[in-house]
């Protein structure tokens, strides 16, 4: 069975460079999508915390103090 014309090294290099450039563009696009998903997750997490604090009638500063106290207890058990 006859084969097609063989590609030159220069053509192979050009194809690889084009492929790499396409992959870089795709990677940037995927990175932007990941960042957006992380932003959305953060917003959901913050909304959840906000709702819980509001329900418990606790300010963010009070919650921070409670968490700090909890962390100190975990680090320095009696």
CSV table of C-alpha atoms in Angstrom, one decimal:
chain,number,residue,atom,x,y,z
A,1,UNK,CA,0.0,0.0,0.0
A,2,UNK,CA,1.5,3.3,-1.0
A,3,UNK,CA,2.0,6.0,1.6
A,4,UNK,CA,1.5,9.7,1.3
A,5,UNK,CA,4.3,12.2,1.0
A,6,UNK,CA,6.5,12.3,4.1
A,7,UNK,CA,6.6,15.5,6.1
A,8,UNK,CA,9.8,17.4,6.4
A,9,UNK,CA,11.3,18.1,9.8
A,10,UNK,CA,10.3,21.8,9.4
A,11,UNK,CA,6.7,20.8,8.8
A,12,UNK,CA,6.7,18.6,11.8
A,13,UNK,CA,8.2,21.4,13.9
A,14,UNK,CA,5.6,23.8,12.6
A,15,UNK,CA,2.8,21.4,13.5
A,16,UNK,CA,4.1,20.9,17.0
A,17,UNK,CA,4.4,24.6,17.6
A,18,UNK,CA,0.9,25.1,16.4
A,19,UNK,CA,-0.4,22.3,18.6
A,20,UNK,CA,1.5,23.7,21.6
A,21,UNK,CA,0.0,27.2,21.0
A,22,UNK,CA,-3.5,25.7,20.8
A,23,UNK,CA,-2.9,23.9,24.0
A,24,UNK,CA,-1.7,27.1,25.7
A,25,UNK,CA,-4.8,28.8,24.7
A,26,UNK,CA,-6.9,25.9,25.9
A,27,UNK,CA,-5.0,25.9,29.2
A,28,UNK,CA,-5.6,29.6,29.7
A,29,UNK,CA,-9.3,29.1,29.1
A,30,UNK,CA,-9.5,26.2,31.5
A,31,UNK,CA,-7.6,28.2,34.1
A,32,UNK,CA,-10.1,31.1,33.8
A,33,UNK,CA,-13.0,28.6,34.2
A,34,UNK,CA,-11.3,27.1,37.3
A,35,UNK,CA,-10.9,30.5,38.8
A,36,UNK,CA,-14.5,31.4,38.2
A,37,UNK,CA,-15.6,28.1,39.8
A,38,UNK,CA,-13.4,28.8,42.8
A,39,UNK,CA,-14.9,32.3,43.0
A,40,UNK,CA,-18.4,30.9,42.9
A,41,UNK,CA,-17.6,28.3,45.6
A,42,UNK,CA,-16.2,31.0,47.8
A,43,UNK,CA,-19.4,33.1,47.4
A,44,UNK,CA,-21.5,30.1,48.3
A,45,UNK,CA,-19.4,29.3,51.3
A,46,UNK,CA,-19.5,32.9,52.5
A,47,UNK,CA,-23.2,33.1,52.0
A,48,UNK,CA,-23.7,29.9,54.0
A,49,UNK,CA,-21.5,31.3,56.8
A,50,UNK,CA,-23.3,34.6,56.7
A,51,UNK,CA,-26.7,32.9,57.0
A,52,UNK,CA,-25.6,30.8,59.9
A,53,UNK,CA,-24.1,33.8,61.7
A,54,UNK,CA,-27.3,35.8,61.1
A,55,UNK,CA,-29.5,32.9,62.4
A,56,UNK,CA,-27.3,32.7,65.5
A,57,UNK,CA,-27.3,36.5,65.9
A,58,UNK,CA,-23.4,36.4,66.0
A,59,UNK,CA,-21.2,39.0,64.3
A,60,UNK,CA,-18.3,38.1,62.2
A,61,UNK,CA,-15.9,39.4,64.8
A,62,UNK,CA,-17.6,37.3,67.5
A,63,UNK,CA,-17.3,34.2,65.3
A,64,UNK,CA,-13.7,34.9,64.7
A,65,UNK,CA,-13.1,35.1,68.4
A,66,UNK,CA,-14.9,31.9,69.0
A,67,UNK,CA,-12.9,30.1,66.3
A,68,UNK,CA,-9.6,31.5,67.6
A,69,UNK,CA,-10.5,30.3,71.1
A,70,UNK,CA,-11.3,26.9,69.7
A,71,UNK,CA,-8.0,26.8,67.8
A,72,UNK,CA,-6.1,27.7,71.0
A,73,UNK,CA,-7.8,25.0,72.9
A,74,UNK,CA,-6.9,22.4,70.3
A,75,UNK,CA,-3.2,23.5,70.3
A,76,UNK,CA,-2.9,23.7,74.1
A,77,UNK,CA,-5.0,20.9,75.7
A,78,UNK,CA,-5.2,21.1,79.5
